[in-house]
Coordinates of N, CA and C in Angstrom, one line a residue:
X1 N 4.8 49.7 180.2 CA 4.3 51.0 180.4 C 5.4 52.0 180.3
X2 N 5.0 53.0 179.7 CA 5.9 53.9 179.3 C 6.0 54.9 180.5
X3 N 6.8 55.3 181.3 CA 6.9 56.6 182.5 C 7.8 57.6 182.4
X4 N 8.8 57.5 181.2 CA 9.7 58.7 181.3 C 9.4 58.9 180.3
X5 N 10.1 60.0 179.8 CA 10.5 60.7 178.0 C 11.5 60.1 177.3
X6 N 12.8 59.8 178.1 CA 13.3 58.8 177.8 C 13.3 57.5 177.2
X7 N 12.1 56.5 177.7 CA 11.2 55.2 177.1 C 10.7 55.7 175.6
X8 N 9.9 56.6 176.4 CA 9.1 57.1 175.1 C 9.8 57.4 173.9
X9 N 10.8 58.0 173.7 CA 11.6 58.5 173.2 C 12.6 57.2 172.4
X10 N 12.8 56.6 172.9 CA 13.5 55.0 172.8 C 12.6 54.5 171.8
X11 N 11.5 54.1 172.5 CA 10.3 53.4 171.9 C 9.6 53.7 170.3
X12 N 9.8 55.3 170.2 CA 9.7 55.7 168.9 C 10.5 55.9 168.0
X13 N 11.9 55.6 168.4 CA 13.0 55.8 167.9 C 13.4 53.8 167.0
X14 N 12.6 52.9 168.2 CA 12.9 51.7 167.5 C 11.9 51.6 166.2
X15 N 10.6 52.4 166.6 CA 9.6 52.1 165.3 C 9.8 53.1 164.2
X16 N 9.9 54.1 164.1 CA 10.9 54.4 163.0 C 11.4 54.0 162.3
X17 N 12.8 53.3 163.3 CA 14.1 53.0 162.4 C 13.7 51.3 162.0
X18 N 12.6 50.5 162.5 CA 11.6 49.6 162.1 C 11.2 49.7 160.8
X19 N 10.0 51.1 160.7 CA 10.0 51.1 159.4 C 10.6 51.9 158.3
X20 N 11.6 52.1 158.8 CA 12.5 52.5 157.5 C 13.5 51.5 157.1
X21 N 13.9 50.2 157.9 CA 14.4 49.0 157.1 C 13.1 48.5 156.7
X22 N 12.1 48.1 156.8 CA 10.8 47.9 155.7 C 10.4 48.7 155.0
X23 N 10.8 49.9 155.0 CA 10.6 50.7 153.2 C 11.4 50.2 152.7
X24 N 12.8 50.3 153.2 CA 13.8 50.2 152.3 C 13.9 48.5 151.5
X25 N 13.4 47.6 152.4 CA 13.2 46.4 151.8 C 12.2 46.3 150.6
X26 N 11.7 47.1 150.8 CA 10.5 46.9 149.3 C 10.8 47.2 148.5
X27 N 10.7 46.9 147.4 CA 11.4 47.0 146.0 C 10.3 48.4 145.3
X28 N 10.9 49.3 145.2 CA 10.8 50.6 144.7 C 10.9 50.8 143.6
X29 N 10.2 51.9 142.5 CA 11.0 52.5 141.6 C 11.8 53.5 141.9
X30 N 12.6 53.9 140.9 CA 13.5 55.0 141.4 C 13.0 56.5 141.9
X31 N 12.0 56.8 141.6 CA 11.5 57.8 142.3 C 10.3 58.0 143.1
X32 N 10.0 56.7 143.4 CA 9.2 56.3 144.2 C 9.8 56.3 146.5
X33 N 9.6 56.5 146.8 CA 9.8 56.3 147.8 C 11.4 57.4 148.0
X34 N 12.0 57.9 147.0 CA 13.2 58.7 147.3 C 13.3 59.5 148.2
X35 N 14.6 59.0 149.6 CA 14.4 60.3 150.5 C 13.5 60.2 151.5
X36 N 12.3 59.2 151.5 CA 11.6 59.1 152.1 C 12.6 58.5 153.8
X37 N 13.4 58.0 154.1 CA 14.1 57.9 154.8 C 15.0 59.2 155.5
X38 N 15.1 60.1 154.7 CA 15.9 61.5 155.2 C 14.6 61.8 155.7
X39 N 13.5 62.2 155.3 CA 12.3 62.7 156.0 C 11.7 62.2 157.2
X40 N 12.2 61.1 157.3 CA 11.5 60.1 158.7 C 12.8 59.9 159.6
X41 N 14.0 60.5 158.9 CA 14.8 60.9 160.1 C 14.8 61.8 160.8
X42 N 15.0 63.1 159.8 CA 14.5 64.4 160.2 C 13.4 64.5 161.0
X43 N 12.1 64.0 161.2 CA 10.7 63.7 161.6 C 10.9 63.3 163.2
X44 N 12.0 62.4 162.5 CA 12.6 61.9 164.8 C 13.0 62.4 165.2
X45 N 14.2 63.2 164.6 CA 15.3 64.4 165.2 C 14.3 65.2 166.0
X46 N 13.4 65.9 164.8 CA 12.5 66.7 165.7 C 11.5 66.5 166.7
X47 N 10.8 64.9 166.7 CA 10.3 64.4 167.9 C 11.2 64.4 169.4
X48 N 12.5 64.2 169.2 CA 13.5 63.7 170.3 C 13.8 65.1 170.6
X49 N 13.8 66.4 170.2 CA 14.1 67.4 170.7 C 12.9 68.2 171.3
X50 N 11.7 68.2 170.7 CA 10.6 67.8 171.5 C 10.7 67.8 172.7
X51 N 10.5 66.3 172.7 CA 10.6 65.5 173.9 C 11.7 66.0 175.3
X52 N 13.1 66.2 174.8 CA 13.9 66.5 175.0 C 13.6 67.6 176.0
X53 N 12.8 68.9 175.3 CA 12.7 70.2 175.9 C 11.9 70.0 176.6
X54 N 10.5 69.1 176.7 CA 9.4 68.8 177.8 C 10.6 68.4 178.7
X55 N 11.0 67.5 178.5 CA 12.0 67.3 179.9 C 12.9 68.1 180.5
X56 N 13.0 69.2 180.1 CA 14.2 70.0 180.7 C 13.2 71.1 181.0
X57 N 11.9 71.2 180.8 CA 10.8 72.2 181.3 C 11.2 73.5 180.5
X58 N 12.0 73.2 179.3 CA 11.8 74.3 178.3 C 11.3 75.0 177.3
X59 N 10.3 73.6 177.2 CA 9.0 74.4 176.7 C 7.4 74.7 177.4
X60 N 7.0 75.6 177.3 CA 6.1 75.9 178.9 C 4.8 75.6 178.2
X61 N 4.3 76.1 176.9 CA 3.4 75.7 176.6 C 3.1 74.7 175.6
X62 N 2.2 74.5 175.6 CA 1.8 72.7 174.6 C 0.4 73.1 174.4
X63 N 0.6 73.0 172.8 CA -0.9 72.9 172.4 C -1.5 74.3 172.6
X64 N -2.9 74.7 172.2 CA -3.6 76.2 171.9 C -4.0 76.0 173.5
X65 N -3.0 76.7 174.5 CA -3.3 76.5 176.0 C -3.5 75.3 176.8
X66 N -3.4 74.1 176.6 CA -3.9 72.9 176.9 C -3.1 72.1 178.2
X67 N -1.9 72.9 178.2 CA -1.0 72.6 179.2 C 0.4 73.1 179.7
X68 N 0.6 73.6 180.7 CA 2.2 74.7 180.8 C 3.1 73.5 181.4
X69 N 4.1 73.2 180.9 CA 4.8 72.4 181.3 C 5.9 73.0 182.5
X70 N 6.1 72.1 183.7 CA 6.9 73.1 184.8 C 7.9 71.6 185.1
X71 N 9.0 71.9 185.7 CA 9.9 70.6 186.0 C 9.4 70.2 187.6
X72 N 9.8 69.2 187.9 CA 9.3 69.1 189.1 C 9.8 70.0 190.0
X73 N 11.1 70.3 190.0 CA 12.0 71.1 191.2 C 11.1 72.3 190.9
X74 N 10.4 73.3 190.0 CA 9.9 74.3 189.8 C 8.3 73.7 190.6
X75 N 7.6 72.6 190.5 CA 6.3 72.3 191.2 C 6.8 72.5 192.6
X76 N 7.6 71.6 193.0 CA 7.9 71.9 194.3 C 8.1 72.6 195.3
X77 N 8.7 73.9 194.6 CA 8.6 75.3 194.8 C 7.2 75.9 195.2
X78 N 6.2 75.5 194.3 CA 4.7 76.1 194.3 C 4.5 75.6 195.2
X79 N 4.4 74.0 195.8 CA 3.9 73.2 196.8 C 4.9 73.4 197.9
X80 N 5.7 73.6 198.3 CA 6.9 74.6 199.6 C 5.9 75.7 200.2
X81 N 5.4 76.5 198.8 CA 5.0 78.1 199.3 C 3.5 77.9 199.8
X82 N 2.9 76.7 199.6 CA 1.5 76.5 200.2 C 1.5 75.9 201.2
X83 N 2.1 74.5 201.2 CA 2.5 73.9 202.3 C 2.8 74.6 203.8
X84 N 4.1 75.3 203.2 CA 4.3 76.5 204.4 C 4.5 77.4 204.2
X85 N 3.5 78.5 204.2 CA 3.4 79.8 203.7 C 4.4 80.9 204.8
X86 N 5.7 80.6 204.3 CA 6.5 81.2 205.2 C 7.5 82.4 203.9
X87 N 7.6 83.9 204.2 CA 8.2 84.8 203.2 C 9.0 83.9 202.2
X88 N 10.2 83.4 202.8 CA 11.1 83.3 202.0 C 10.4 82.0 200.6
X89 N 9.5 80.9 201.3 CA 9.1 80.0 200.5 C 8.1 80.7 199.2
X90 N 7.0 82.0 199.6 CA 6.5 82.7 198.9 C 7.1 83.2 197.7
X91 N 8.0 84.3 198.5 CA 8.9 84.6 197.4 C 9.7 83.8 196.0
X92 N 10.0 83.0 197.0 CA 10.6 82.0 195.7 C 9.7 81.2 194.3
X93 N 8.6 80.9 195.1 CA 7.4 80.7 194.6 C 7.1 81.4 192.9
X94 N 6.8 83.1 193.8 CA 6.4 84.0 192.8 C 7.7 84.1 191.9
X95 N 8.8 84.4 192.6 CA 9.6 84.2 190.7 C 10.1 83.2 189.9
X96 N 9.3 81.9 190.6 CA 9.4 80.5 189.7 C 8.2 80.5 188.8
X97 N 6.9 81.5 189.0 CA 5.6 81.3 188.4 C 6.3 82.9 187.4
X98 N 7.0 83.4 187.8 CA 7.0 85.0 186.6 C 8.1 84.5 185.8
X99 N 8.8 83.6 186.0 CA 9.7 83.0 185.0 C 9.2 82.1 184.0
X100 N 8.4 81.6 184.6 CA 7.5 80.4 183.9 C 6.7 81.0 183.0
X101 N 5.6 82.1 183.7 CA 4.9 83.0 182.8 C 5.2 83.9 182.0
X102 N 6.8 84.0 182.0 CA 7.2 85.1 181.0 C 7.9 84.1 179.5
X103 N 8.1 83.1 180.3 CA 8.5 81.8 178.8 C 7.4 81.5 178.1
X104 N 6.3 81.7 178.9 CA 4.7 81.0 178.5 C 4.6 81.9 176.9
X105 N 4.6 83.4 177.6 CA 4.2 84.0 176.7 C 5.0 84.4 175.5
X106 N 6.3 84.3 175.6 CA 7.0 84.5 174.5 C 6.7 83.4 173.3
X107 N 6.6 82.4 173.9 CA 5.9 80.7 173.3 C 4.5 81.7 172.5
X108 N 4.1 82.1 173.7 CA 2.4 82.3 173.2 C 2.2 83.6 171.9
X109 N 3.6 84.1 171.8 CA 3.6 85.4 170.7 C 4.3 84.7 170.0
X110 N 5.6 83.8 169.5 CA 5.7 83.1 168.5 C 4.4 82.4 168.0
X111 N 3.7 81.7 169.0 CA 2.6 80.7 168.4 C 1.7 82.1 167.3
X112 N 1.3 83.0 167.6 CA 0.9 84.6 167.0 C 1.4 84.1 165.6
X113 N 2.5 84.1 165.9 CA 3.5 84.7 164.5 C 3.7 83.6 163.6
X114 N 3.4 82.7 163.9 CA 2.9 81.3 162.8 C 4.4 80.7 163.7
X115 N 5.1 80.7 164.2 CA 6.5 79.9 164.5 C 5.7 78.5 164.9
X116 N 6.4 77.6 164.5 CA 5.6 76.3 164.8 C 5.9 75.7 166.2
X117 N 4.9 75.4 167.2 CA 4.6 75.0 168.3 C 3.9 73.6 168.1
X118 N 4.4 72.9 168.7 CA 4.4 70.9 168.6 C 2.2 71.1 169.1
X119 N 1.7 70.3 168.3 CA 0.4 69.9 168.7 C -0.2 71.0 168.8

């Protein structure tokens, strides 16, 4: 069972590089399959950075609204300020949610402008 980004990340990296020694084993013409290996590298690079940013809670949105990604030390924060609704926990709260929601939306005006956002 897969539980981190890490695994995940591993796991896709072995199938990949899986089938790209079985492209390469197949007997090809010359401009058949060319490159196709630069492209399936490039293809990971960009999955693993991905991946990478979900885990570091630097990308806030995923998908056409579907989900805001937050790190846990930032959930915790939210669940402090409910748990014990004491000023200081509040406060900290609201500018862990106006930091979050101001990344959201920058994400959400690139997504506008065609910049490409994963899924």
């Amino acid at each position: 069972m897969i539980t981190d980004i890490e695994t995940a990340r591993d796991k896709l990296a072995d199938a990949i590089w899986w089938l790209k020694g079985f492209a390469a084993a197949r007997p090809a013409s010359i401009d058949e399959g060319a490159g196709e290996h630069l492209r399936l590298e490039s293809e990971l690079t960009e999955v693993r950075v991905f991946l990478t940013n979900i885990n570091n809670a630097s990308i806030r949105r995923m998908g056409e609204e579907t989900a805001v990604v937050l790190s846990f030390a930032e959930f915790e924060r939210l669940v402090d300020a409910v748990r014990v609704p004491r000023l200081h926990e509040t406060q900290i709260a609201i500018r862990t949610i106006e930091q979050v929601l101001a990344q959201y939306r920058d994400e959400e005006k690139a997504a506008r402008r065609g910049d490409e956002i994963p899924f």
